[in-house]
Tab-separated table of C-alpha atoms in Angstrom:
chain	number	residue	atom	x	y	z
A	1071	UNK	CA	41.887	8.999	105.049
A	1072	UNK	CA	43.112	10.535	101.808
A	1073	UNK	CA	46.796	12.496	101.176
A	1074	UNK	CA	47.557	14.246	98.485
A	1075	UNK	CA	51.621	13.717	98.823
A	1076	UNK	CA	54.002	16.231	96.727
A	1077	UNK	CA	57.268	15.476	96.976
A	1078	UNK	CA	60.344	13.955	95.237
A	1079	UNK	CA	60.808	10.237	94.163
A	1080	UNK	CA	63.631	8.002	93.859
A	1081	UNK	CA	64.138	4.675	92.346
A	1082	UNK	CA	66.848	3.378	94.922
A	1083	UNK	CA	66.431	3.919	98.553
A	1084	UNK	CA	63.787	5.759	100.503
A	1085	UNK	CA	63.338	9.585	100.878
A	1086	UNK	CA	60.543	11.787	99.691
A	1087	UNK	CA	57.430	10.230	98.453
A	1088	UNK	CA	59.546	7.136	98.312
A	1089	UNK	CA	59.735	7.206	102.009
A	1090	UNK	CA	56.463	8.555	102.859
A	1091	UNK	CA	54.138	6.973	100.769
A	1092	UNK	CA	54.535	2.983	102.270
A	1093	UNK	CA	53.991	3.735	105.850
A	1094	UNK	CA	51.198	5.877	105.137
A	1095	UNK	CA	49.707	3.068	103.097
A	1096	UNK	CA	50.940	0.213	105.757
A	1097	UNK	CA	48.027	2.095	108.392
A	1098	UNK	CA	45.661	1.902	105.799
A	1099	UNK	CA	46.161	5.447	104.369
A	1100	UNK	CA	44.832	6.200	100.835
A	1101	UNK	CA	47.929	8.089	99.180
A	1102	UNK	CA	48.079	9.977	95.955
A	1103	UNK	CA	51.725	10.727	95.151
A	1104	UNK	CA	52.864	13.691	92.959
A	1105	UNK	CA	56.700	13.883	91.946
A	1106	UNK	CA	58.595	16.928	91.990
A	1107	UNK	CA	61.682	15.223	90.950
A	1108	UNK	CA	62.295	11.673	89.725
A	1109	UNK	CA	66.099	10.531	90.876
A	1110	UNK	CA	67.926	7.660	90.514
A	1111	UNK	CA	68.885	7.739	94.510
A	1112	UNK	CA	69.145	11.007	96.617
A	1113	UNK	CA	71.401	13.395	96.396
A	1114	UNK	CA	73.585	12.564	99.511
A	1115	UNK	CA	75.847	10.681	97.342
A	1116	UNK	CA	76.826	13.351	95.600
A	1117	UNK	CA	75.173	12.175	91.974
A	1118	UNK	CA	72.310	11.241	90.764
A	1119	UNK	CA	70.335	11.046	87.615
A	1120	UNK	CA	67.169	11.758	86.325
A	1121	UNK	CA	64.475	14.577	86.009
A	1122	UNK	CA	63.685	18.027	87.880
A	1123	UNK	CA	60.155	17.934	86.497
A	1124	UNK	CA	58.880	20.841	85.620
A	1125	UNK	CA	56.551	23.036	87.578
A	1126	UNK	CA	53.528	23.131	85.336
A	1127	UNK	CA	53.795	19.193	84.866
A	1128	UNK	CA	53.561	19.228	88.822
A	1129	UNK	CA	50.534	21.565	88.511
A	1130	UNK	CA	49.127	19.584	85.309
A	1131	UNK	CA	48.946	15.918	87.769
A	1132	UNK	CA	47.294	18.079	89.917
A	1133	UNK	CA	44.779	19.423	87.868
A	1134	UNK	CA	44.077	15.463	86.325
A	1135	UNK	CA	43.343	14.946	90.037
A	1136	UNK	CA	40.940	17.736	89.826
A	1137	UNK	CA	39.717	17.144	87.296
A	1138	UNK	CA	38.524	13.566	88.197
A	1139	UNK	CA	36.567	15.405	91.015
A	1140	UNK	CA	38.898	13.894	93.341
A	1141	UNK	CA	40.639	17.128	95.506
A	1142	UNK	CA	37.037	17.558	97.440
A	1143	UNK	CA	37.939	13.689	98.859
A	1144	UNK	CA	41.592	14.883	100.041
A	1145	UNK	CA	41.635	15.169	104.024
A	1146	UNK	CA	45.711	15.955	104.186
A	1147	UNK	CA	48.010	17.619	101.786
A	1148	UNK	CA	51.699	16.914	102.670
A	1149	UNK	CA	54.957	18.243	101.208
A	1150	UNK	CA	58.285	18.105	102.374
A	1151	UNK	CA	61.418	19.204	100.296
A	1152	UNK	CA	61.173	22.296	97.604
A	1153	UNK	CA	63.651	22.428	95.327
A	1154	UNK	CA	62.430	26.052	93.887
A	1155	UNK	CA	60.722	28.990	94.377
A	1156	UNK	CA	57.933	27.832	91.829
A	1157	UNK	CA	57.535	24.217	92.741
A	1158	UNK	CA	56.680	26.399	95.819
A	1159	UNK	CA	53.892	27.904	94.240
A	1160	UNK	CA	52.545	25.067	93.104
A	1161	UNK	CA	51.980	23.142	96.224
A	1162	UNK	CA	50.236	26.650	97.822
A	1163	UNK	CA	48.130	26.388	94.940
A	1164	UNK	CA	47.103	22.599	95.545
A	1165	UNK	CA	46.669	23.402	98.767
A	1166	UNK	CA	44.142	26.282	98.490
A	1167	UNK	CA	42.516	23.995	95.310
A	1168	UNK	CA	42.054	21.483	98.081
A	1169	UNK	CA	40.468	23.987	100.940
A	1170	UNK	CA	38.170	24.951	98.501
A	1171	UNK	CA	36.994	21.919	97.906
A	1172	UNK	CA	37.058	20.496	101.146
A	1173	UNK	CA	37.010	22.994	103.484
A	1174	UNK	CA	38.022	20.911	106.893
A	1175	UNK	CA	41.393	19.922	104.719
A	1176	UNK	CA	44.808	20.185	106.497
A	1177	UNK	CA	48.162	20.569	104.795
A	1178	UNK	CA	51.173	19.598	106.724
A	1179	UNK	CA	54.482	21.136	105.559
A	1180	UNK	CA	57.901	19.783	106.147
A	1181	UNK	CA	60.383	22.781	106.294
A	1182	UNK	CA	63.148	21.189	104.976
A	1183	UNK	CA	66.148	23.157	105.441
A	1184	UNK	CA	69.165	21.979	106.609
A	1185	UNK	CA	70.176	20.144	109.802
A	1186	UNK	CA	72.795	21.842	112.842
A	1187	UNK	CA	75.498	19.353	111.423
A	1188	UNK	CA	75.521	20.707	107.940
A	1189	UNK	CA	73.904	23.806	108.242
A	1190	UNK	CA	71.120	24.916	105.477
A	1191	UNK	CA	71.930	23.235	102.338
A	1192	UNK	CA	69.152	24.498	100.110
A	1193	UNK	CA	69.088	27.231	97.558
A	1194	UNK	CA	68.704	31.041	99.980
A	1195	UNK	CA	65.334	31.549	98.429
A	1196	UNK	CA	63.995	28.578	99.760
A	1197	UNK	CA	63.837	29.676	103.490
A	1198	UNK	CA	62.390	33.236	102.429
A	1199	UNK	CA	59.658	31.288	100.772
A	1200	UNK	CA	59.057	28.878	103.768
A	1201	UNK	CA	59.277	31.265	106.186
A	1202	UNK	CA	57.216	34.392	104.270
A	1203	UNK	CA	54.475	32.328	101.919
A	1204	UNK	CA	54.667	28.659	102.721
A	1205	UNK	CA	54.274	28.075	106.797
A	1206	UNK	CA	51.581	30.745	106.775
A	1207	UNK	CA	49.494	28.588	105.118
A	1208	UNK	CA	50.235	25.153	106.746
A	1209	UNK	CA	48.319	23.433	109.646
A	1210	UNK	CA	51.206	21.670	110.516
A	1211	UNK	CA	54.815	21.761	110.761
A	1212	UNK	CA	57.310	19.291	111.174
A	1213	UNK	CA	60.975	21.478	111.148
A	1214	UNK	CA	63.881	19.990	113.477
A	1215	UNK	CA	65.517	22.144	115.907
A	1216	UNK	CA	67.371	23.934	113.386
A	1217	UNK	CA	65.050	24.586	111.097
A	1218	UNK	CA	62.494	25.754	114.022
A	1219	UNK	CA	65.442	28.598	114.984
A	1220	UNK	CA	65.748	29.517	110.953
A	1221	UNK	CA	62.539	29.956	110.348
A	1222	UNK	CA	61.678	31.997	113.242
A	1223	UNK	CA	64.902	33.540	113.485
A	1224	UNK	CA	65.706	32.418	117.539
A	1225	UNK	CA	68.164	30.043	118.611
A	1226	UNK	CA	66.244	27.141	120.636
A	1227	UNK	CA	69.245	25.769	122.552
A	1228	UNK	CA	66.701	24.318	125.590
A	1229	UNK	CA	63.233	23.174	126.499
A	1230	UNK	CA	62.252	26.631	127.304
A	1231	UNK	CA	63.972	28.452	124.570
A	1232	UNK	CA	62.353	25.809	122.522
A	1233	UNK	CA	58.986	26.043	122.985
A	1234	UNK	CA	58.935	29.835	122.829
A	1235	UNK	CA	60.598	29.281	119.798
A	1236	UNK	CA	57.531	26.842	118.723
A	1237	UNK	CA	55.208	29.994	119.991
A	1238	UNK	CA	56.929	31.939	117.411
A	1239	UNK	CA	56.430	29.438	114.865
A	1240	UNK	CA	52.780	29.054	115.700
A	1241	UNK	CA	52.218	32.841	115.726
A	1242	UNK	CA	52.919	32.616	112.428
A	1243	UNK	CA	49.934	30.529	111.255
A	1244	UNK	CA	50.334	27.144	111.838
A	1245	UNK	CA	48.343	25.373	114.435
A	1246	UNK	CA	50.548	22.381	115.828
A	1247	UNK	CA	54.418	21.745	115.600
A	1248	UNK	CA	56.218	19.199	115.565
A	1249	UNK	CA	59.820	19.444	116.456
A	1250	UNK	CA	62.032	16.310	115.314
A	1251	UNK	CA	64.893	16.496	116.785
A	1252	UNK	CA	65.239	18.656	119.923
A	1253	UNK	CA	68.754	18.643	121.482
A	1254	UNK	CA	69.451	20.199	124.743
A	1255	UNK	CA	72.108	20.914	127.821
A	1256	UNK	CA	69.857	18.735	130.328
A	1257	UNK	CA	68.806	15.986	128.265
A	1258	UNK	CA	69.701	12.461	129.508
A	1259	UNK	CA	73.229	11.550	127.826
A	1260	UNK	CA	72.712	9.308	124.362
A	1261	UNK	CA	69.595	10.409	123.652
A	1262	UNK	CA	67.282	12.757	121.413
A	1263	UNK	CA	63.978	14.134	121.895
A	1264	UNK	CA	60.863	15.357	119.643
A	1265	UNK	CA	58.136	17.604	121.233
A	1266	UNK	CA	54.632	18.486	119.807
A	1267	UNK	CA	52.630	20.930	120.436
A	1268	UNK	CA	49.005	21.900	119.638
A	1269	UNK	CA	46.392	23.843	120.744
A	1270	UNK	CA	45.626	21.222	123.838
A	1271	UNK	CA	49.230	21.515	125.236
A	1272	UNK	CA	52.973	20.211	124.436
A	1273	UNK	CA	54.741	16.914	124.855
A	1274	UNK	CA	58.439	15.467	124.824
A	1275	UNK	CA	59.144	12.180	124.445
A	1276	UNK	CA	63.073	10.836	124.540
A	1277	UNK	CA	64.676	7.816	122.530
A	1278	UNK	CA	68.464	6.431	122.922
A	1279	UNK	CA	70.280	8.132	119.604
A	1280	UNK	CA	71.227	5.602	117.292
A	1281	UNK	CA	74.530	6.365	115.831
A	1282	UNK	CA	73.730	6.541	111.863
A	1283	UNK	CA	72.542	9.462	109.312
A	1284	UNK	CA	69.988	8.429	107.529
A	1285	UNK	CA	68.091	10.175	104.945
A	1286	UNK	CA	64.721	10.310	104.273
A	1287	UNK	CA	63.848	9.116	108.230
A	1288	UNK	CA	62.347	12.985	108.563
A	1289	UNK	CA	60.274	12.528	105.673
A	1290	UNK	CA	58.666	9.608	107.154
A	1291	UNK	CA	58.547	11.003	110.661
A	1292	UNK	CA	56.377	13.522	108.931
A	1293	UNK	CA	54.228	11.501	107.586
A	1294	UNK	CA	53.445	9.206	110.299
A	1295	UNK	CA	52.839	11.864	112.831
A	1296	UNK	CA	50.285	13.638	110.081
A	1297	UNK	CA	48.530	10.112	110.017
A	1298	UNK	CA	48.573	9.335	113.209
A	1299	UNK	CA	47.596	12.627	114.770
A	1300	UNK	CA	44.702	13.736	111.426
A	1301	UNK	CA	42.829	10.171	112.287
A	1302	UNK	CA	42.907	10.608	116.167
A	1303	UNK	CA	43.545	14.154	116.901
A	1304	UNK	CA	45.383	13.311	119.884
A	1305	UNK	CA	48.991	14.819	119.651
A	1306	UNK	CA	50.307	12.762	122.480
A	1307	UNK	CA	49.335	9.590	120.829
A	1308	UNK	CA	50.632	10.173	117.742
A	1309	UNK	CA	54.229	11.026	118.880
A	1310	UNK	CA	54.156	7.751	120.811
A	1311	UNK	CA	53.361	5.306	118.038
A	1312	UNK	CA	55.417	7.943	115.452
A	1313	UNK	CA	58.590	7.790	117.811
A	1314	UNK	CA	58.426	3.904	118.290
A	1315	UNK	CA	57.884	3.331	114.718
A	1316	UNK	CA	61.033	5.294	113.396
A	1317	UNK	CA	63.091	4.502	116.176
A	1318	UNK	CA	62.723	1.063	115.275
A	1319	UNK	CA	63.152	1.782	111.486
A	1320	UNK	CA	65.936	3.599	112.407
A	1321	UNK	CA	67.266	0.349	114.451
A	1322	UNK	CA	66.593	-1.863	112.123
A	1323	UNK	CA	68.497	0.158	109.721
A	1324	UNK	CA	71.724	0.595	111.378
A	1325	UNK	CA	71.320	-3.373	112.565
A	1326	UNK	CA	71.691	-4.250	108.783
A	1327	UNK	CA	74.426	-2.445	108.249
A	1328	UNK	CA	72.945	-0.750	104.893
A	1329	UNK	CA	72.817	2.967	104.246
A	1330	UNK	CA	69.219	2.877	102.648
A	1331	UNK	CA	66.128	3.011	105.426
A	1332	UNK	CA	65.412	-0.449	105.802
A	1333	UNK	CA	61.876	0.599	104.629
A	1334	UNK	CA	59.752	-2.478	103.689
A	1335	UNK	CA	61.489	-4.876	106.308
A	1336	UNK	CA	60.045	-2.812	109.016
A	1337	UNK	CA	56.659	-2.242	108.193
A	1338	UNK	CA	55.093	-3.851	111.132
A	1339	UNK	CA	56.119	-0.971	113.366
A	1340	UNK	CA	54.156	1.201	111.357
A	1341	UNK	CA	51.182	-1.114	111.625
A	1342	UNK	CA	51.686	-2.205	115.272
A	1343	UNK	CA	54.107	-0.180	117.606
A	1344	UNK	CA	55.595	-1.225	120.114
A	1345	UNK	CA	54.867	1.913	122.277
A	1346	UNK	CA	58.274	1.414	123.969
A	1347	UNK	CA	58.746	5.265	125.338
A	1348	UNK	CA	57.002	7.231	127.703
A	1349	UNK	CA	55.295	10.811	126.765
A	1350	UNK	CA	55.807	13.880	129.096
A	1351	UNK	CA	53.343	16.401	129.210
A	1352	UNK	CA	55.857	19.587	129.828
A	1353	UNK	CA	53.058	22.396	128.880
């Protein structure tokens, strides 16, 4: 499978296409990166150098792709964080490049937004433009809880209010959700959910919570479950081996005691889960 990946870069650590782009290539992916930014390290430390690029040198990599005769070979477009209104534009316009060329094309969209901790921490265009232009056109969606209740403007507090709030989402054009994090009143103590949901049903699937922040896991969360679940179509499947493989990232991560995703060190649970938590059908 081929994936046209736009996203930002960094040199040191792992979010963006610098999270994304290994795993991906670790099942045996073909991944074309494009850069929206090019960082030092991400901006959770509070600075950073390096470029914004520009959003007709994003749209000029993606016209070189084109015009190698390459977009008709893309199967997935994926994109997670949008730093502006016109990088924005630019990945709607890769994306339609792509359907026209290869009409049975998906783009998955990560919403990013914010989290419930620190509320939403991007500029206030950004969720008009998710919300109005961008999840319209997506396949797939990968928000967390939060970012499910922003964009459809409900407050998912529960498995029920949760997948209506997934309904909504759907309504709106996407086919299949995936929610990352889903936090409710009932869940088992110490633990945190994801639940997908397609056209063939919905399914939850619970991990013990690791007690650690660590950025860039949601971008490759993303990107596994669009692997996983584009090669197979079987959404149940894919949040099995996606869930194992990050929780063990995440695991290995917070066992090494360093802030950066212990990316490379734990690429054979990308290749070879360990299938370590059960999937409930709840729909």
């Amino acid at each position: 499978m081929k994936i046209l990946s736009i996203q930002s870069s960094v040199a040191y650590g792992h979010v963006g296409n610098s999270a994304a782009v290994f795993p991906l290539q670790r099942l045996g992916h073909e991944v074309w990166p494009v850069y929206t930014v090019h960082f030092s390290n991400h901006t959770g430390y509070g600075a950073w150098r390096g470029p914004l690029l520009a959003a007709e040198d994003v749209r000029d990599v993606i016209t070189g792709i084109e015009e190698r005769g390459a977009l008709e070979q893309v199967d997935v477009v994926l994109s997670g964080y949008q730093g502006g209104e016109e990088i924005g534009d630019v990945i709607l316009d890769a994306v339609a490049r792509v359907k026209r060329a290869n009409p049975a094309a998906t783009y998955t969209c990560d919403p990013v937004m914010g989290n419930a901790k620190s509320g939403c921490f991007v500029h206030p265009a950004i969720p008009v433009l998710l919300r109005e232009r961008v999840v319209p056109q997506a396949d797939l969606i990968t928000p967390n809880q939060f970012e499910l209740g922003f964009l459809t403007g409900t407050e998912p507090t529960d498995l029920e209010s949760t997948l209506a709030s997934v309904d909504a989402a759907r309504a709106m054009g996407p086919s299949s959700v995936l929610v990352t994090s889903v936090e409710r009143p009932d869940a088992e103590e110490d633990t945190l959910e994801m639940l997908a949901v397609t056209p063939d049903g919905a399914w939850l699937v619970a991990t013990p919570r690791i007690p650690m922040k660590a950025n860039g896991s949601g971008d490759v969360t993303a990107a596994l479950f669009t692997g996983h679940y584009r090669s197979t179509g079987d959404a149940a499947d894919a949040l099995a081996r996606t869930t194992s493989s990050v929780w063990d990232l995440l695991r290995t991560t917070h066992e090494s005691g360093e802030r950066e995703l212990q990316l490379v060190q734990s690429q054979e649970y990308y290749a070879h889960p360990r299938m370590q938590f059960e999937v409930t059908r709840v729909r």
